[in-house]
PDB file of C-alpha atoms in Angstrom:
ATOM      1  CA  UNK A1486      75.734 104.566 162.430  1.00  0.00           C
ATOM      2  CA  UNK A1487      74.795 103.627 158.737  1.00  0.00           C
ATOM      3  CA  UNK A1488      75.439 107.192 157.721  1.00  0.00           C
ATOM      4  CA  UNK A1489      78.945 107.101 159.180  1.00  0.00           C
ATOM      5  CA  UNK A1490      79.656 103.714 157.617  1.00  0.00           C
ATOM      6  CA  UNK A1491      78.576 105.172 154.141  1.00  0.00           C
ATOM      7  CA  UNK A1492      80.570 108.603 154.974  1.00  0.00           C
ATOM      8  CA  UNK A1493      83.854 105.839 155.386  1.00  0.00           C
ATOM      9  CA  UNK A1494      82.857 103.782 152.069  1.00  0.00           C
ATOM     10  CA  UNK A1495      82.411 106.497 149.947  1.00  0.00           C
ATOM     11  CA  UNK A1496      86.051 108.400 151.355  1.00  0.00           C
ATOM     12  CA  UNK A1497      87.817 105.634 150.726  1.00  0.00           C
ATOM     13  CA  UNK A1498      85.804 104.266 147.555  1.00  0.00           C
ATOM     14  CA  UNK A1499      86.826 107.691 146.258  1.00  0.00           C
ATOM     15  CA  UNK A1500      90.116 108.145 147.046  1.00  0.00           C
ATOM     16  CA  UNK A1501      90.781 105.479 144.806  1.00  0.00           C
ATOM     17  CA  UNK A1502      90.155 107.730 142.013  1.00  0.00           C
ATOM     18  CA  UNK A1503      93.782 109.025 141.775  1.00  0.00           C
ATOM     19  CA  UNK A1504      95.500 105.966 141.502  1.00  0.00           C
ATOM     20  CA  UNK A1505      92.910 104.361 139.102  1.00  0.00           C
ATOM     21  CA  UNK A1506      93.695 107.770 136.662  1.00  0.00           C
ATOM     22  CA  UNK A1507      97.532 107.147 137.253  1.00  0.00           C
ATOM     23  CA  UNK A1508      97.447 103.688 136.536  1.00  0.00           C
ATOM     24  CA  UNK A1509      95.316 104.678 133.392  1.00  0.00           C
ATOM     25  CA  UNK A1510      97.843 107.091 132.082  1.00  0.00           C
ATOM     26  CA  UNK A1511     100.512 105.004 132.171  1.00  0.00           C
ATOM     27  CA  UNK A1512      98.261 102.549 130.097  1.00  0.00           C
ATOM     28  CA  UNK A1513      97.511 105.254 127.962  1.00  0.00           C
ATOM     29  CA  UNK A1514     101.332 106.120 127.373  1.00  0.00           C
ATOM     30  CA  UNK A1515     101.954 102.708 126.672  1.00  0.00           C
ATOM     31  CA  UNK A1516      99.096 102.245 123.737  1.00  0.00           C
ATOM     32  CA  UNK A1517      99.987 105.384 122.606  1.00  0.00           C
ATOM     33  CA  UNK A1518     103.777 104.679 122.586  1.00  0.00           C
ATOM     34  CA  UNK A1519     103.059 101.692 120.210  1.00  0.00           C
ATOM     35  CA  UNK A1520     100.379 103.559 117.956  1.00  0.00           C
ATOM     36  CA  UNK A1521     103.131 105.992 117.596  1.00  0.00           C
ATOM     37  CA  UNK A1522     105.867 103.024 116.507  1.00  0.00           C
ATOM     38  CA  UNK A1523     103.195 101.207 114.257  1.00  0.00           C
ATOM     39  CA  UNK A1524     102.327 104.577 112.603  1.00  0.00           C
ATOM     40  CA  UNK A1525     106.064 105.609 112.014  1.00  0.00           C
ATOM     41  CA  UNK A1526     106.861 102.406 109.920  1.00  0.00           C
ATOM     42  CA  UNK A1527     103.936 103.505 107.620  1.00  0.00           C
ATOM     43  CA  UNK A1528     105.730 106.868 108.017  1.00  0.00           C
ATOM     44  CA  UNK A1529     109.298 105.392 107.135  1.00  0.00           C
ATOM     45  CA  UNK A1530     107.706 103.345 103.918  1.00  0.00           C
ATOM     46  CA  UNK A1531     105.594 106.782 102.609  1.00  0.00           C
ATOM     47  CA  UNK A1532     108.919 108.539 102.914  1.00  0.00           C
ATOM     48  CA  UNK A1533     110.860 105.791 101.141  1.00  0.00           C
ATOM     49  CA  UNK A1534     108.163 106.051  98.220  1.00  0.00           C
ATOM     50  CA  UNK A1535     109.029 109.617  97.676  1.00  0.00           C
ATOM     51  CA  UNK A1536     105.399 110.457  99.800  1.00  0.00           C
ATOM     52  CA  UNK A1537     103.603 111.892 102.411  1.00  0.00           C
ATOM     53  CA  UNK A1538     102.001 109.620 104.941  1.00  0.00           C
ATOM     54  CA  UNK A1539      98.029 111.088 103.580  1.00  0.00           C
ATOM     55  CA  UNK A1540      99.387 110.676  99.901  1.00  0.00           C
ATOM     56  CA  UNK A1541     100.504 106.681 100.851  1.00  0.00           C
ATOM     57  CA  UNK A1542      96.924 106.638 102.315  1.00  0.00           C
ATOM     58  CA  UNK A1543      94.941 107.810  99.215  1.00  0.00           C
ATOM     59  CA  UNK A1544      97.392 106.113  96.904  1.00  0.00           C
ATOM     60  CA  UNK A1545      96.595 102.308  98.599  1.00  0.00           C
ATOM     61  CA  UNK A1546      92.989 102.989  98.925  1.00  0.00           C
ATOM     62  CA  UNK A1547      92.529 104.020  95.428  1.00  0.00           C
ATOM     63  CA  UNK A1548      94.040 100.257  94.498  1.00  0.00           C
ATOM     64  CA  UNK A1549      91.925  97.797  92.751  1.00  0.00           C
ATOM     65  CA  UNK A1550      93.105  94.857  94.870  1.00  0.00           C
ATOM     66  CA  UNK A1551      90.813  94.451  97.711  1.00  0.00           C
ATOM     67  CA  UNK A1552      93.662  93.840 100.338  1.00  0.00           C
ATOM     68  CA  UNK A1553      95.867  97.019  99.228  1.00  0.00           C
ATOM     69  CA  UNK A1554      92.580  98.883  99.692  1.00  0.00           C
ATOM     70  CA  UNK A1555      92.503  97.872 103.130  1.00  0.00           C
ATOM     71  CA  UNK A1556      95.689  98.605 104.276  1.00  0.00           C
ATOM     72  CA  UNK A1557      94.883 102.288 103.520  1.00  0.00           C
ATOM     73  CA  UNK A1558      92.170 102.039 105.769  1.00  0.00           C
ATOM     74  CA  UNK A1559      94.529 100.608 108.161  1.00  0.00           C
ATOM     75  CA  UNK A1560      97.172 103.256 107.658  1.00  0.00           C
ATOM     76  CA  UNK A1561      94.106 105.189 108.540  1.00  0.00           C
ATOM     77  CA  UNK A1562      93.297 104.296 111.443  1.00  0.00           C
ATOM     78  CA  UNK A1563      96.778 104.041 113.143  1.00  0.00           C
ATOM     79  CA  UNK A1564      97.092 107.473 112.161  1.00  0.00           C
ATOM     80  CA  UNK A1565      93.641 108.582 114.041  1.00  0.00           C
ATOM     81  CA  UNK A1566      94.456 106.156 116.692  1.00  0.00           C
ATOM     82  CA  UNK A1567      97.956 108.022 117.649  1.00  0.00           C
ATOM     83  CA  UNK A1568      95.694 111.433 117.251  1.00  0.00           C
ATOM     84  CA  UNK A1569      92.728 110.389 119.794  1.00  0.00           C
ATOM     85  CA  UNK A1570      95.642 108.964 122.423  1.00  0.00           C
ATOM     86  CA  UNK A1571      97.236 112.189 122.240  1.00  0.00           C
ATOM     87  CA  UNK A1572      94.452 114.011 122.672  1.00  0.00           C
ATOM     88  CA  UNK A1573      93.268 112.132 125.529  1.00  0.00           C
ATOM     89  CA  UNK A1574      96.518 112.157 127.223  1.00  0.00           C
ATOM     90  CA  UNK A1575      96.841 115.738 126.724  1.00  0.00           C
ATOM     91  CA  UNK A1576      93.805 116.432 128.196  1.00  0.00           C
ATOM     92  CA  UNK A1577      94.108 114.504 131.066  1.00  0.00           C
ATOM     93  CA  UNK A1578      97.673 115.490 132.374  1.00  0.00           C
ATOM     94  CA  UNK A1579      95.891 119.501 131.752  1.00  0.00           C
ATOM     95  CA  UNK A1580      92.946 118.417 133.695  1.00  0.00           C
ATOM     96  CA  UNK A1581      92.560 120.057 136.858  1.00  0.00           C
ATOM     97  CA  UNK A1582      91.461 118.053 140.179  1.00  0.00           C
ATOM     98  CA  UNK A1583      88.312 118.864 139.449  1.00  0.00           C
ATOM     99  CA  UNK A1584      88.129 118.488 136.201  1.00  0.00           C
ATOM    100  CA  UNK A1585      89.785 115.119 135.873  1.00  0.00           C
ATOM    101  CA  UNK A1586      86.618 112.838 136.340  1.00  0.00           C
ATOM    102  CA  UNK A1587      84.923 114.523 134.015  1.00  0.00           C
ATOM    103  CA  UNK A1588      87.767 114.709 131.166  1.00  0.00           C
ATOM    104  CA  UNK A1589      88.458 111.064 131.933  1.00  0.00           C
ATOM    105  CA  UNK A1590      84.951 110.418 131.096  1.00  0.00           C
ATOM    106  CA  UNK A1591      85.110 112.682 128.399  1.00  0.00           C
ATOM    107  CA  UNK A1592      88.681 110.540 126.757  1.00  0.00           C
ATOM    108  CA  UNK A1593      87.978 107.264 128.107  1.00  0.00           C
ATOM    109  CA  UNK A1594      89.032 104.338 126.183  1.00  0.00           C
ATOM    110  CA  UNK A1595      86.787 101.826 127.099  1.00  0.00           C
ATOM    111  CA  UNK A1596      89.369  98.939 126.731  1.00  0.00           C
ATOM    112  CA  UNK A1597      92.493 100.492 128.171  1.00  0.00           C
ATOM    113  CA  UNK A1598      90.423 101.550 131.362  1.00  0.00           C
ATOM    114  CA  UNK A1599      89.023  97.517 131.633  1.00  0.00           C
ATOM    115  CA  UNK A1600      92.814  96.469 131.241  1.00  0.00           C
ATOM    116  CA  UNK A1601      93.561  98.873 133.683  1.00  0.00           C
ATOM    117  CA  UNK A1602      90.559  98.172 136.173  1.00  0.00           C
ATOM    118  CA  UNK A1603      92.133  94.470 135.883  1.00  0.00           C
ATOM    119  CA  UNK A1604      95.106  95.089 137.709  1.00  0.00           C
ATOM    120  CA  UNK A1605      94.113  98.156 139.497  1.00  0.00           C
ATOM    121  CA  UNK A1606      96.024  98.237 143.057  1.00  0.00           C
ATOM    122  CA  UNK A1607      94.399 100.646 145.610  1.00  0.00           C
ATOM    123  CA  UNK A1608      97.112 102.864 147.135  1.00  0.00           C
ATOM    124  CA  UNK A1609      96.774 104.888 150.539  1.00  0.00           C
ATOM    125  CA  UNK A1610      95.976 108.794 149.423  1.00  0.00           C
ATOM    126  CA  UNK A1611      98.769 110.803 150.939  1.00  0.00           C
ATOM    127  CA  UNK A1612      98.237 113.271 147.969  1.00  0.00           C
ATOM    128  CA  UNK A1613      96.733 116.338 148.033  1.00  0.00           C
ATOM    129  CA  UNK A1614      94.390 115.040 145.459  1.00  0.00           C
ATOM    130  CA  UNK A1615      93.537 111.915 147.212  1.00  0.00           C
ATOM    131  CA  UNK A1616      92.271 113.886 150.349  1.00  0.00           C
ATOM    132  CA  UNK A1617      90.255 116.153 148.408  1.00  0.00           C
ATOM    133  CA  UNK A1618      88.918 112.616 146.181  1.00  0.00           C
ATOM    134  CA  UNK A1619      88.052 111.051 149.780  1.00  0.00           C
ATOM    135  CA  UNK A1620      86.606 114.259 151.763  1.00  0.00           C
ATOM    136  CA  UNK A1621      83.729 114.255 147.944  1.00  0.00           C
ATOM    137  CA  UNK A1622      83.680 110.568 148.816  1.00  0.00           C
ATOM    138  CA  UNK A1623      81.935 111.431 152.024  1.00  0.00           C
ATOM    139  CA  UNK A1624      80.283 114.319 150.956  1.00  0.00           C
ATOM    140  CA  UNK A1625      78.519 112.607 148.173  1.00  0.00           C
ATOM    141  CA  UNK A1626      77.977 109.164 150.468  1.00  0.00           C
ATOM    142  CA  UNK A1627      76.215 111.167 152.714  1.00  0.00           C
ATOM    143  CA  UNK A1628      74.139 113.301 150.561  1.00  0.00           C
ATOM    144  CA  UNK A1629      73.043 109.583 148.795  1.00  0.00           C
ATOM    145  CA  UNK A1630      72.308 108.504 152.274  1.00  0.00           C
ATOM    146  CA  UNK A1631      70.078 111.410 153.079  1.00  0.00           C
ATOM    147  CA  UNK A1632      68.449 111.088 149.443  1.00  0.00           C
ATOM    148  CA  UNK A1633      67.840 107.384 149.670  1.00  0.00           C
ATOM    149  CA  UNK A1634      67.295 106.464 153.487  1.00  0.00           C
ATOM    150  CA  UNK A1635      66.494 109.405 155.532  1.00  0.00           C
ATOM    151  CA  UNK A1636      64.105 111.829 153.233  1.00  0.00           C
ATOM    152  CA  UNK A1637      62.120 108.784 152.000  1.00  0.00           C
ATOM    153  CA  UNK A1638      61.975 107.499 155.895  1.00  0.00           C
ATOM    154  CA  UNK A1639      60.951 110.994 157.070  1.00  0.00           C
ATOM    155  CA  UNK A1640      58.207 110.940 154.091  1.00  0.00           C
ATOM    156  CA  UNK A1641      57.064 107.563 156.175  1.00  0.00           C
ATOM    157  CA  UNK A1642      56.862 108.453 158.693  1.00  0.00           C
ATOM    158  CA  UNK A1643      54.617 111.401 158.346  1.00  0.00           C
ATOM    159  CA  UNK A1644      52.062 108.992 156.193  1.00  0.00           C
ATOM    160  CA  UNK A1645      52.553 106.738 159.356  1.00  0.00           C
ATOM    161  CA  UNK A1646      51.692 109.222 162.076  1.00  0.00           C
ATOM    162  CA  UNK A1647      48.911 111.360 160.143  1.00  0.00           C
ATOM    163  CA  UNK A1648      45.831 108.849 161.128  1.00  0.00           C
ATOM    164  CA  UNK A1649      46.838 108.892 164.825  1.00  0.00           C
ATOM    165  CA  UNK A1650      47.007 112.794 164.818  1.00  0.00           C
ATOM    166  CA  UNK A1651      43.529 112.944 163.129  1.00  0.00           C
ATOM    167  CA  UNK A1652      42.174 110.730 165.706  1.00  0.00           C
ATOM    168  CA  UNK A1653      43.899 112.840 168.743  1.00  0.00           C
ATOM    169  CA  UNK A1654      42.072 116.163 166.829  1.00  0.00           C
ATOM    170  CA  UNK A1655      38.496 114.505 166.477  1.00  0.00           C
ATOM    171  CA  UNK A1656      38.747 113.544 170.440  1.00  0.00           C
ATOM    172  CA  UNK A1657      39.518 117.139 171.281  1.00  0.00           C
ATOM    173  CA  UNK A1658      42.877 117.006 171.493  1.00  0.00           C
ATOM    174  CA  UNK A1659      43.551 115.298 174.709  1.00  0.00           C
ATOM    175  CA  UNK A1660      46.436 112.896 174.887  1.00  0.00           C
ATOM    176  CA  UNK A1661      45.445 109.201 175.095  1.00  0.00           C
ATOM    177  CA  UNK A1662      47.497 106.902 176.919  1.00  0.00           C
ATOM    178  CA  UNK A1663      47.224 103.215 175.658  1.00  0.00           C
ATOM    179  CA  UNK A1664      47.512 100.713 177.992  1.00  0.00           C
TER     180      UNK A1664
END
């Protein structure tokens, strides 16, 4: 009965998977849709200086003025931020069914996917992908379950029974009958 409880946890545990990676994209789109708009103004004021968004980089960095510095760094950063978005968007739209945990671990953005896990609404799997996500559910429920309950319970067992069998040998082997 445990087993088939576990089999039902981990199906529908599982099938969440889906619609916690949807509700992460679209988290994802929306950081990445304002890295993009922070990162164009620095484009906009590179252009009106006559230079390239690295050049406006190297140029504020090189200043003597602590703050200026900074902003370079900054410039920097929203530049590699709007780079590691797309790439992890990227890769998880390409991901496969199969491959999608493992990308998502892979691209995870620690922050977006706690926002996300914050206001995370399960949905019913009527997807392809959602069936498949719940029938691994129960495959790898049950294969914990016989890992973690019924090997080490077997194991037990044996250690249990061994003295009594040792006894029933040294007697000749005749069956006792306990009162």
């Amino acid at each position: 009965m445990l087993d088939r409880a576990l089999c039902l946890l981990g199906a529908v545990g599982l099938s969440q998977a889906p619609e916690f990676f949807q509700q992460y994209l679209q988290r994802l789109g929306g950081h990445l849709d304002e890295a993009r708009i922070a990162l164009a103004r620095y484009e906009a004021v590179a252009r009106e200086s006559g230079l390239t968004l690295t050049r406006l980089i190297e140029t504020t960095r090189a200043q003597p003025a602590g703050p200026v510095a900074r902003l370079g760094d900054a410039i920097a950063e929203a530049q590699a931020r709007v780079l590691d978005l797309e790439s992890a968007e990227a890769a998880l739209r390409a991901a496969s069914l199969w491959e999608r945990p493992f990308v998502f671990l892979r691209h995870v953005d620690a922050e977006i996917a706690a926002r996300a896990w914050t206001v995370f609404k399960p949905a019913v799997p009527v997807t392809t992908e959602g069936l498949v996500y719940a029938g691994a559910g129960m495959v790898l429920a049950l294969i914990s379950y016989q890992l973690l309950v019924v090997l080490p319970g077997r194991a037990l067992l044996r250690r249990w029974r061994r003295p009594e069998d040792e006894v029933d040998r040294a007697a000749g082997g005749r069956a006792r009958i306990d009162p």
